[in-house]
Amino acid sequence: MATIILALTDLSCGHCIKNVKGSLEAIEGVQSAEVGLNFAKIVSDKEPRQFIEAIEKAGYGARLAEPTFRLALSGLSCGHCVKNTEKALSAVENVEVFNISKNEAEIYGEKAQAEAVIAAIQNAGYQAVLLKGENSRPKPEAPAQETPAQATRAAQSEALSDEITTTASDEIIISSAAQTTLLLEGLSCAACVRKVEKALSAVAGVDNVQVNLAESSALIFGDAAPQALVAAVREAGYGAEVVEDENLRREKQRLQSQAEIRGRKWQAIIALIVGFGLMSWDMLMGMSMVSASNRFSWLMVGLAVLAVMLFCGGHFYRGAWKSLVKGTATMDTLVALGTGVAWLFSMFIVVFPDFFPPQSRHLYFESSAMIIGLINLGKMLEAKAKQRSSKALERLLDLTPKSARVVDAEGEREIPLAAVVEGMILRLQTGDRVSVDGEVQQGSAWIDESMLSGEPLPVFKQRGDKVSAGTLVSDGTVLFRAQQIGRNTRLANIIKLVRRAQSSKPKIGRLADSIAAVFVPVVIMIALIAAALWYVFGPQPQLSYALTVLTTVLIIACPCALGLATPMSVIAGVGRAAELGILVRDADALQKAADADTVIFDKTGTLTKGQPKVSAVYCFNGFSEEEIIRSAACLEQGSAHPLAKALLALAQEKGYRITDEVADFRTLKGLGVSGRIQGKTLLLGSRTLLQGRNIDTEIAALEFARESEGGATLVFLAVEGMLAGVLAIRDLLREDTAMALARLHKQGYHLIMLTGDQERSAQAIAREAGIDQVIAGVLPEGKAEVVRQLQQQGRKVVMVGDGINDAPALAQADVSIAMGGGSDIAIETAELTLMRHSLNGVADALSLAKGTLGNMKQNLFAAFIYNSLGIPIAAGVLYPWLGLLLNPMIGGAAMALSSISVATNANRLLKFRPRQ
């Protein structure tokens, strides 16, 4: 697909813009067409000459445009960066249109200033330099006179033009930004995440880093060498491995998770058996005090506990040592300090009992073992919860079959999926899953696309239709040609986008990161201060109390709960969104969507079907419905205008064959068309056309008033100077529009329709749909300004559109939602993209956003409250009033419980049901 910029002449109003846009979108192969008064931007694989001819036939002038100037860009790494730059340029005065890649920008606009454009790009966080030899170029003079072809097509186009337009199909657009995936080992808390992010960010060529604690993975954007990234992580004290293949990554992650669960399970069992045994011995025998008679026994017990600590908790001590060498601290540091101090204190008492008074000779071997056991138990349960949170993405991965049935000169045979290449002819039968993306060549079938789009009903596919990998053949058989395979399929791109979104951080999660950066050092300082206070001011035995407080504070503090609070919610929320047919670009979009209070809808193709249809045919003066439809269709043969298509579609639907020849065909500029069929003179067009020929239209006054009030376009047909019929044409609401908008009203949103159509038509649609406010007559370039004005009033705006035609408004909105249908979906155009063309998806997306943000807040609140209350209680603030001082073992159990509770709460999102 190429982007073509055309300079336009002779356009003077929104009516002209719609004519040109309709002509362009009628050409097969047009992905998108953005039209203004001076320029048209077309994305297509067709030659520019074809578009120029179409515009000239519509009565206007066009030529290939030369950019006013070009800029070299740097710092753009992905589609999101390009979108940010487009958003910045949309606000620059005198910039009419632009074409942006990651490396270059072409700016169009006679009065555009390079300095202003460069400043806007720099303010967006990127760099731009004016290419040498680029100067402002004046636009050429308009053609001196209108060509006959222009005049002819202009008249016909104006005669049938109205507020109804059709939307162009989008295609799947996936950023080609360099992206590296690392599978990590050894991460235990938010502090670990900060260390790895810092290490990766320092590597040359890295633009952005997303480290996911819940999945032990990292996504790195930029052109940095994978070996350098792995080396940076290992230098930071953690393990890393480059995994680009999604199935391989999945298998390695599964094995890693299973190994962790098995290992933590046995470590927990052994440590807890030893810890409970010692605790029971103490409770039953009162043997936790050292005396001359039991010193040797306690020495053996101490060495046995040390062996248990090293075998069951060696990973804590290794992690703490690596952190110490790097001058940092993590959760491992707290566990190692807490259990290590308890064991060293106990062993020192056993070896040098006379150094301590008798009442201070209490031992804490059981605490060291119990703490190791409880934390391992918590980590095991946490790992199981992490597995559950990724189930939604795993189900997407399971959609791709392992093999495909190829048909070639050798016959029909089954081959591994990896052996499929582009261009192969593959067979699908009832019950098969589609292996790769392609186009149907022969046969027909009903395809269940619910796993990708959320649409519950199967879709009929026949020759020329697209099929997507992962969908299921409900009934039928087809032969299709493989077009996108491996990582290029729609399903693979969706999985890639979902994984990237799951690794992203919302703004609320960055608060936890800021706290995690100083959490462990602050906890160690609090523990030392509390122990010193107990040693100086506490009751006897002061040393025992001080040690208890020191150990409990170190153990009860839990940075892992803080680190898991938002990632677990994001993974579950984004995964659940994918199951509902909603693709989330990043977690920040969910937070912004949850805070929104206003939803703006484009009309054509969003609230309506974008396909004008004849809704009523009124007959007069003895003419039959068949005569009216046949005559109108005859006059409109060959026209590409949306309203003409509606007339032709009705004739086809009724089964009427259009065989009559039209003689003396003429276009009547601004009014309609005329011609002779079977010797009779016919007029087709507006009421004004007939009234100008003194044809009585009063007999249709009632129908005209009623249909006009309802927003329909009326086309009048006269035969031999007599009114024969009136056809009402509407762009009908989607079947679920009213229900979806009612759901949004229940959720408390203010609903606005923003359209370039006439006020009358817009108000009619608004009444039928249930819209609160209508802003009509707005040109595409003015929609962004409307959004900006609403934001200045304090509103948080969600814009819902087709993702391309409403690009300026989508870019300006706080949250943009792109509508899609089947394979017609621009994935990277908006923060949220709906895989099915249903407004219920908007209600589902906003409801899920609120649910996910609420879940994040619950997790963060639990983590903050746990640490805010747990640390002071462990330090002994309740002791003066209640005589309560926590045992270190209770601290270890509380720490484990905090992480488990956060993970379990996040997994509730996997069963989230949007509000109806």
Coordinates of N, CA, C and O in Angstrom, one line a residue, residues 249-397:
R249 N 8.4 -19.3 23.1 CA 8.3 -18.5 24.3 C 7.3 -19.1 25.3 O 7.6 -19.3 26.5
R250 N 6.2 -19.5 24.7 CA 5.1 -20.1 25.6 C 5.6 -21.4 26.2 O 5.3 -21.6 27.4
E251 N 6.3 -22.2 25.5 CA 6.7 -23.5 26.0 C 7.8 -23.3 27.1 O 7.7 -23.9 28.2
K252 N 8.7 -22.4 26.8 CA 9.8 -22.1 27.8 C 9.2 -21.5 29.1 O 9.6 -21.8 30.2
Q253 N 8.2 -20.6 28.9 CA 7.6 -20.0 30.1 C 6.8 -21.0 30.9 O 6.8 -21.0 32.1
R254 N 6.1 -21.9 30.2 CA 5.4 -23.0 30.8 C 6.3 -23.9 31.7 O 6.1 -24.2 32.8
L255 N 7.4 -24.3 31.0 CA 8.4 -25.1 31.7 C 9.0 -24.4 32.9 O 9.2 -25.0 34.0
Q256 N 9.3 -23.1 32.7 CA 9.9 -22.3 33.8 C 8.9 -22.2 35.0 O 9.3 -22.3 36.1
S257 N 7.6 -22.0 34.6 CA 6.6 -21.8 35.7 C 6.4 -23.1 36.4 O 6.3 -23.2 37.7
Q258 N 6.4 -24.2 35.7 CA 6.2 -25.5 36.3 C 7.4 -25.9 37.2 O 7.2 -26.5 38.3
A259 N 8.6 -25.6 36.7 CA 9.8 -25.9 37.5 C 9.7 -25.0 38.8 O 10.1 -25.5 39.9
E260 N 9.3 -23.8 38.7 CA 9.2 -22.9 39.9 C 8.2 -23.5 40.9 O 8.5 -23.5 42.1
I261 N 7.1 -23.9 40.4 CA 6.0 -24.4 41.3 C 6.5 -25.7 42.0 O 6.3 -25.8 43.2
R262 N 7.1 -26.6 41.2 CA 7.6 -27.8 41.8 C 8.7 -27.5 42.8 O 8.7 -28.1 44.0
G263 N 9.6 -26.7 42.4 CA 10.7 -26.4 43.4 C 10.2 -25.7 44.6 O 10.6 -26.1 45.8
R264 N 9.4 -24.7 44.5 CA 8.9 -24.0 45.7 C 8.0 -24.9 46.6 O 8.0 -24.8 47.8
K265 N 7.3 -25.8 45.9 CA 6.5 -26.7 46.7 C 7.3 -27.6 47.6 O 7.1 -27.7 48.8
W266 N 8.4 -28.2 47.1 CA 9.2 -29.1 47.9 C 10.0 -28.3 49.0 O 10.2 -28.7 50.1
Q267 N 10.5 -27.1 48.5 CA 11.2 -26.2 49.5 C 10.3 -25.8 50.6 O 10.7 -25.8 51.8
A268 N 9.0 -25.5 50.3 CA 8.1 -25.1 51.4 C 7.8 -26.3 52.3 O 7.8 -26.1 53.5
I269 N 7.6 -27.5 51.7 CA 7.3 -28.7 52.6 C 8.4 -29.0 53.5 O 8.2 -29.2 54.7
I270 N 9.6 -29.0 53.0 CA 10.8 -29.4 53.9 C 11.0 -28.3 55.0 O 11.1 -28.7 56.2
A271 N 10.9 -27.1 54.6 CA 11.2 -26.0 55.6 C 10.1 -26.0 56.6 O 10.3 -25.8 57.8
L272 N 8.8 -26.2 56.2 CA 7.7 -26.1 57.1 C 7.7 -27.3 58.1 O 7.4 -27.2 59.3
I273 N 8.1 -28.5 57.6 CA 8.2 -29.7 58.5 C 9.2 -29.4 59.6 O 9.0 -29.6 60.7
V274 N 10.4 -28.9 59.2 CA 11.4 -28.6 60.2 C 11.0 -27.5 61.1 O 11.1 -27.6 62.3
G275 N 10.4 -26.4 60.6 CA 9.9 -25.3 61.4 C 8.9 -25.7 62.4 O 8.9 -25.4 63.6
F276 N 7.8 -26.4 61.9 CA 6.7 -26.9 62.8 C 7.3 -27.9 63.8 O 6.8 -27.9 65.0
G277 N 8.2 -28.7 63.4 CA 8.8 -29.7 64.4 C 9.5 -29.0 65.5 O 9.2 -29.3 66.7
L278 N 10.3 -28.0 65.2 CA 11.0 -27.3 66.2 C 10.0 -26.5 67.1 O 10.2 -26.4 68.3
M279 N 9.0 -25.9 66.4 CA 8.0 -25.1 67.2 C 7.2 -26.0 68.2 O 7.0 -25.7 69.3
S280 N 6.8 -27.2 67.7 CA 6.1 -28.1 68.5 C 7.0 -28.6 69.7 O 6.5 -28.8 70.8
W281 N 8.2 -28.9 69.4 CA 9.2 -29.3 70.4 C 9.3 -28.2 71.5 O 9.3 -28.5 72.7
D282 N 9.4 -27.0 71.1 CA 9.5 -25.9 72.0 C 8.2 -25.8 72.9 O 8.2 -25.6 74.1
M283 N 7.0 -25.9 72.2 CA 5.8 -25.8 72.9 C 5.5 -26.9 73.9 O 5.0 -26.7 75.0
L284 N 5.9 -28.1 73.5 CA 5.6 -29.3 74.4 C 6.7 -29.5 75.4 O 6.4 -29.9 76.6
M285 N 8.0 -29.2 75.1 CA 9.1 -29.6 75.9 C 9.7 -28.3 76.6 O 10.5 -28.5 77.5
G286 N 9.4 -27.1 76.1 CA 10.0 -25.9 76.6 C 11.5 -26.0 76.4 O 12.3 -25.6 77.4
M287 N 12.0 -26.4 75.3 CA 13.4 -26.6 75.1 C 14.1 -25.5 74.2 O 15.1 -25.7 73.7
S288 N 13.4 -24.3 74.1 CA 14.1 -23.3 73.2 C 15.1 -22.4 73.9 O 15.6 -21.5 73.4
M289 N 15.4 -22.8 75.2 CA 16.4 -22.0 75.9 C 17.6 -22.9 76.0 O 17.6 -24.1 76.2
V290 N 18.8 -22.2 75.9 CA 20.1 -23.0 75.9 C 20.5 -23.2 77.4 O 20.5 -22.2 78.2
S291 N 21.0 -24.4 77.6 CA 21.6 -24.7 78.9 C 22.8 -25.5 78.7 O 23.1 -26.0 77.6
A292 N 23.6 -25.8 79.7 CA 24.8 -26.6 79.6 C 24.5 -28.0 79.1 O 25.3 -28.6 78.4
S293 N 23.3 -28.5 79.4 CA 23.0 -29.9 79.1 C 22.5 -30.1 77.6 O 22.6 -31.2 77.1
N294 N 22.0 -29.0 77.0 CA 21.5 -29.2 75.7 C 22.2 -28.4 74.6 O 21.8 -28.2 73.5
R295 N 23.4 -27.9 75.0 CA 24.1 -27.0 74.0 C 24.5 -27.8 72.7 O 24.3 -27.3 71.6
F296 N 25.0 -29.1 72.9 CA 25.4 -29.8 71.7 C 24.2 -30.2 70.8 O 24.3 -30.1 69.6
S297 N 23.1 -30.5 71.5 CA 21.9 -30.8 70.7 C 21.4 -29.6 69.9 O 21.1 -29.7 68.7
W298 N 21.5 -28.4 70.5 CA 21.1 -27.2 69.8 C 22.1 -26.8 68.7 O 21.7 -26.3 67.6
L299 N 23.4 -27.2 68.9 CA 24.4 -27.0 67.9 C 24.0 -27.8 66.6 O 24.1 -27.3 65.5
M300 N 23.6 -29.1 66.8 CA 23.3 -29.9 65.7 C 22.0 -29.4 65.0 O 21.9 -29.4 63.8
V301 N 21.0 -28.9 65.9 CA 19.8 -28.4 65.3 C 20.1 -27.2 64.5 O 19.6 -27.0 63.4
G302 N 21.0 -26.3 64.9 CA 21.4 -25.1 64.2 C 22.0 -25.4 62.9 O 21.7 -24.8 61.8
L303 N 22.9 -26.4 62.8 CA 23.5 -26.8 61.6 C 22.5 -27.4 60.6 O 22.5 -27.2 59.4
A304 N 21.5 -28.2 61.2 CA 20.5 -28.8 60.4 C 19.6 -27.7 59.8 O 19.2 -27.7 58.6
V305 N 19.3 -26.7 60.6 CA 18.4 -25.5 60.1 C 19.2 -24.8 59.0 O 18.6 -24.3 58.0
L306 N 20.5 -24.6 59.2 CA 21.3 -23.9 58.2 C 21.2 -24.7 56.9 O 21.1 -24.0 55.8
A307 N 21.3 -26.0 56.9 CA 21.2 -26.8 55.7 C 19.8 -26.6 55.0 O 19.7 -26.4 53.8
V308 N 18.8 -26.6 55.9 CA 17.4 -26.3 55.3 C 17.3 -24.9 54.7 O 16.8 -24.8 53.6
M309 N 17.9 -24.0 55.4 CA 17.9 -22.6 54.9 C 18.6 -22.5 53.5 O 18.1 -21.8 52.6
L310 N 19.7 -23.1 53.4 CA 20.5 -23.1 52.1 C 19.8 -23.9 51.0 O 19.8 -23.4 49.8
F311 N 19.2 -25.0 51.4 CA 18.6 -25.8 50.3 C 17.2 -25.2 49.9 O 16.9 -25.2 48.7
C312 N 16.4 -24.8 50.9 CA 15.1 -24.3 50.6 C 15.0 -22.8 50.3 O 14.1 -22.3 49.7
G313 N 16.1 -22.1 50.8 CA 16.0 -20.6 50.6 C 17.3 -20.1 49.9 O 17.6 -18.9 50.0
G314 N 18.1 -21.0 49.3 CA 19.3 -20.5 48.7 C 19.1 -19.4 47.7 O 20.0 -18.5 47.5
H315 N 18.0 -19.4 46.9 CA 17.7 -18.4 45.9 C 17.6 -17.0 46.6 O 18.0 -16.0 45.9
F316 N 17.1 -17.0 47.8 CA 17.0 -15.7 48.5 C 18.4 -15.1 48.8 O 18.7 -13.9 48.6
Y317 N 19.3 -16.0 49.2 CA 20.6 -15.5 49.6 C 21.5 -15.2 48.4 O 22.2 -14.2 48.5
R318 N 21.3 -16.0 47.4 CA 22.1 -15.7 46.1 C 21.6 -14.3 45.6 O 22.4 -13.5 45.1
G319 N 20.3 -14.1 45.6 CA 19.7 -12.8 45.1 C 20.2 -11.7 45.9 O 20.5 -10.6 45.4
A320 N 20.2 -11.9 47.2 CA 20.6 -10.8 48.1 C 22.1 -10.5 47.9 O 22.5 -9.3 47.9
W321 N 22.9 -11.5 47.7 CA 24.4 -11.3 47.5 C 24.6 -10.5 46.2 O 25.4 -9.6 46.1
K322 N 23.9 -10.9 45.1 CA 24.1 -10.2 43.9 C 23.6 -8.7 44.0 O 24.3 -7.8 43.4
S323 N 22.6 -8.5 44.7 CA 22.1 -7.1 45.0 C 23.1 -6.3 45.8 O 23.4 -5.1 45.5
L324 N 23.7 -7.0 46.8 CA 24.7 -6.3 47.6 C 25.9 -5.9 46.8 O 26.5 -4.8 46.9
V325 N 26.4 -6.8 45.9 CA 27.5 -6.5 45.0 C 27.2 -5.3 44.1 O 28.1 -4.5 43.9
K326 N 26.0 -5.2 43.7 CA 25.6 -4.1 42.8 C 25.2 -2.8 43.6 O 24.8 -1.8 42.9
G327 N 25.2 -2.9 44.9 CA 24.8 -1.8 45.7 C 23.4 -1.5 45.7 O 23.0 -0.3 45.9
T328 N 22.5 -2.5 45.5 CA 21.1 -2.3 45.5 C 20.4 -3.2 46.6 O 21.2 -4.0 47.2
A329 N 19.1 -3.2 46.7 CA 18.4 -4.0 47.6 C 17.1 -4.4 47.1 O 16.4 -3.6 46.4
T330 N 16.6 -5.7 47.3 CA 15.4 -6.2 46.8 C 14.7 -7.0 47.9 O 15.1 -7.0 49.1
M331 N 13.6 -7.6 47.6 CA 12.9 -8.5 48.6 C 13.8 -9.6 49.1 O 13.7 -9.9 50.3
D332 N 14.6 -10.1 48.2 CA 15.6 -11.1 48.7 C 16.5 -10.6 49.8 O 16.8 -11.3 50.7
T333 N 16.8 -9.3 49.7 CA 17.7 -8.7 50.7 C 16.9 -8.8 52.1 O 17.5 -9.1 53.1
L334 N 15.6 -8.4 52.1 CA 14.9 -8.4 53.3 C 14.8 -9.8 53.9 O 14.9 -10.0 55.1
V335 N 14.5 -10.8 53.1 CA 14.3 -12.2 53.5 C 15.6 -12.7 54.1 O 15.7 -13.3 55.1
A336 N 16.7 -12.5 53.3 CA 18.0 -12.9 53.7 C 18.5 -12.3 55.0 O 19.0 -13.0 55.9
L337 N 18.2 -11.0 55.2 CA 18.6 -10.3 56.4 C 17.8 -10.9 57.6 O 18.3 -11.1 58.7
G338 N 16.5 -11.0 57.4 CA 15.6 -11.4 58.5 C 16.0 -12.8 59.0 O 16.2 -13.0 60.2
T339 N 16.0 -13.7 58.1 CA 16.3 -15.1 58.5 C 17.7 -15.3 58.9 O 18.0 -16.1 59.8
G340 N 18.6 -14.6 58.2 CA 20.1 -14.7 58.5 C 20.4 -14.2 59.9 O 21.1 -14.8 60.7
V341 N 19.8 -13.0 60.3 CA 20.0 -12.4 61.6 C 19.5 -13.3 62.7 O 20.1 -13.5 63.7
A342 N 18.3 -13.9 62.4 CA 17.7 -14.8 63.4 C 18.6 -16.0 63.7 O 18.8 -16.4 64.8
W343 N 19.1 -16.6 62.6 CA 19.9 -17.8 62.7 C 21.2 -17.5 63.4 O 21.7 -18.2 64.3
L344 N 21.9 -16.4 62.9 CA 23.2 -16.0 63.5 C 23.1 -15.7 65.0 O 23.9 -16.1 65.8
F345 N 22.0 -15.0 65.4 CA 21.8 -14.6 66.8 C 21.6 -15.9 67.6 O 22.2 -16.1 68.7
S346 N 20.8 -16.9 67.1 CA 20.6 -18.1 67.8 C 21.9 -18.9 67.9 O 22.2 -19.5 69.0
M347 N 22.6 -19.0 66.8 CA 23.9 -19.8 66.8 C 24.9 -19.1 67.7 O 25.7 -19.8 68.4
F348 N 24.9 -17.8 67.8 CA 25.9 -17.1 68.7 C 25.5 -17.5 70.1 O 26.5 -17.6 71.0
I349 N 24.2 -17.5 70.5 CA 23.9 -17.9 71.8 C 24.3 -19.3 72.1 O 24.8 -19.6 73.2
V350 N 24.1 -20.3 71.2 CA 24.5 -21.7 71.4 C 26.0 -21.8 71.6 O 26.5 -22.5 72.5
V351 N 26.8 -21.0 70.8 CA 28.3 -21.1 70.9 C 28.8 -20.3 72.1 O 29.8 -20.8 72.8
F352 N 28.3 -19.2 72.4 CA 28.7 -18.4 73.5 C 27.6 -18.0 74.5 O 27.2 -16.9 74.6
P353 N 27.0 -19.0 75.2 CA 25.9 -18.8 76.0 C 26.2 -17.8 77.2 O 25.3 -17.1 77.6
D354 N 27.4 -17.9 77.7 CA 27.7 -17.1 78.9 C 27.7 -15.6 78.5 O 27.7 -14.8 79.5
F355 N 27.8 -15.3 77.3 CA 27.8 -13.9 76.9 C 26.5 -13.2 77.1 O 26.4 -12.0 77.2
F356 N 25.4 -14.0 77.2 CA 24.0 -13.5 77.4 C 23.5 -13.9 78.7 O 23.8 -15.0 79.3
P357 N 22.7 -13.0 79.3 CA 22.0 -13.4 80.6 C 21.0 -14.5 80.3 O 20.5 -14.7 79.2
P358 N 20.7 -15.3 81.3 CA 19.9 -16.5 81.1 C 18.5 -16.2 80.4 O 18.0 -17.0 79.6
Q359 N 17.9 -15.1 80.8 CA 16.6 -14.8 80.2 C 16.6 -14.3 78.8 O 15.6 -14.2 78.1
S360 N 17.9 -14.1 78.2 CA 18.0 -13.7 76.8 C 18.5 -14.8 75.9 O 18.8 -14.5 74.8
R361 N 18.5 -16.0 76.4 CA 19.0 -17.1 75.7 C 17.9 -17.9 74.8 O 18.1 -19.1 74.6
H362 N 16.9 -17.2 74.4 CA 15.9 -17.8 73.6 C 16.4 -17.9 72.2 O 17.0 -17.0 71.6
L363 N 16.1 -19.1 71.6 CA 16.6 -19.4 70.2 C 15.5 -19.2 69.2 O 14.3 -19.3 69.4
Y364 N 15.9 -18.9 67.9 CA 14.9 -18.6 66.8 C 15.2 -19.4 65.6 O 14.9 -19.0 64.5
F365 N 15.7 -20.6 65.8 CA 16.0 -21.5 64.7 C 14.7 -21.8 63.9 O 14.6 -21.9 62.7
E366 N 13.6 -22.1 64.7 CA 12.3 -22.4 64.1 C 11.8 -21.3 63.3 O 11.1 -21.5 62.2
S367 N 12.0 -20.0 63.7 CA 11.6 -18.9 62.9 C 12.2 -18.8 61.6 O 11.6 -18.6 60.5
S368 N 13.5 -19.0 61.5 CA 14.2 -19.0 60.2 C 13.7 -20.0 59.3 O 13.4 -19.7 58.1
A369 N 13.4 -21.3 59.8 CA 12.9 -22.3 58.9 C 11.5 -22.0 58.5 O 11.1 -22.2 57.3
M370 N 10.7 -21.6 59.4 CA 9.3 -21.3 59.2 C 9.1 -20.2 58.1 O 8.3 -20.2 57.2
I371 N 9.9 -19.1 58.3 CA 9.8 -18.0 57.4 C 10.2 -18.4 56.0 O 9.4 -18.1 55.0
I372 N 11.2 -19.2 55.8 CA 11.6 -19.7 54.5 C 10.5 -20.5 53.9 O 10.1 -20.4 52.7
G373 N 9.9 -21.4 54.7 CA 8.8 -22.3 54.3 C 7.6 -21.5 53.8 O 7.0 -21.7 52.8
L374 N 7.2 -20.5 54.7 CA 6.0 -19.8 54.4 C 6.1 -18.9 53.1 O 5.2 -18.8 52.3
I375 N 7.3 -18.3 53.0 CA 7.5 -17.4 51.8 C 7.5 -18.3 50.5 O 7.0 -17.9 49.5
N376 N 8.2 -19.5 50.6 CA 8.1 -20.4 49.4 C 6.7 -20.8 49.1 O 6.4 -21.0 47.9
L377 N 5.9 -21.1 50.1 CA 4.6 -21.5 49.9 C 3.8 -20.4 49.2 O 3.0 -20.6 48.3
G378 N 4.0 -19.1 49.7 CA 3.4 -18.0 49.0 C 3.8 -17.8 47.6 O 3.0 -17.6 46.7
K379 N 5.1 -18.0 47.3 CA 5.6 -17.9 46.0 C 5.0 -19.0 45.1 O 4.8 -18.8 43.9
M380 N 4.8 -20.2 45.6 CA 4.2 -21.3 44.8 C 2.8 -20.9 44.4 O 2.4 -21.1 43.3
L381 N 2.0 -20.5 45.4 CA 0.6 -20.1 45.1 C 0.6 -18.9 44.2 O -0.3 -18.8 43.3
E382 N 1.5 -18.0 44.3 CA 1.6 -16.8 43.4 C 1.9 -17.2 42.0 O 1.3 -16.7 41.1
A383 N 2.8 -18.2 41.8 CA 3.1 -18.7 40.5 C 1.9 -19.3 39.8 O 1.7 -19.2 38.6
K384 N 1.1 -20.1 40.6 CA -0.1 -20.7 40.1 C -1.1 -19.6 39.6 O -1.8 -19.7 38.6
A385 N -1.2 -18.5 40.5 CA -2.1 -17.4 40.1 C -1.7 -16.7 38.8 O -2.5 -16.3 38.0
K386 N -0.3 -16.6 38.7 CA 0.2 -16.0 37.4 C -0.2 -16.8 36.2 O -0.5 -16.2 35.1
Q387 N -0.1 -18.1 36.4 CA -0.5 -19.0 35.2 C -1.9 -18.7 34.8 O -2.2 -18.7 33.6
R388 N -2.8 -18.6 35.8 CA -4.2 -18.4 35.5 C -4.4 -17.1 34.8 O -5.3 -17.0 34.0
S389 N -3.7 -16.1 35.2 CA -3.9 -14.7 34.7 C -3.6 -14.7 33.2 O -4.0 -13.8 32.4
S390 N -2.7 -15.6 32.7 CA -2.3 -15.6 31.3 C -3.2 -16.5 30.4 O -2.9 -16.7 29.2
K391 N -4.2 -17.1 31.0 CA -5.0 -18.1 30.3 C -5.7 -17.5 29.0 O -5.8 -18.2 28.0
A392 N -6.1 -16.3 29.1 CA -6.8 -15.7 28.0 C -5.9 -15.6 26.7 O -6.3 -16.0 25.6
L393 N -4.6 -15.2 27.0 CA -3.7 -15.2 25.8 C -3.3 -16.6 25.4 O -3.2 -16.9 24.2
E394 N -3.2 -17.5 26.3 CA -2.9 -18.9 26.0 C -4.1 -19.5 25.1 O -3.8 -20.2 24.1
R395 N -5.3 -19.1 25.3 CA -6.4 -19.6 24.5 C -6.3 -19.0 23.1 O -6.6 -19.7 22.1
L396 N -5.8 -17.8 22.9 CA -5.6 -17.3 21.6 C -4.5 -18.1 20.9 O -4.6 -18.4 19.7
L397 N -3.4 -18.4 21.6 CA -2.3 -19.2 21.0 C -2.8 -20.6 20.6 O -2.3 -21.1 19.6

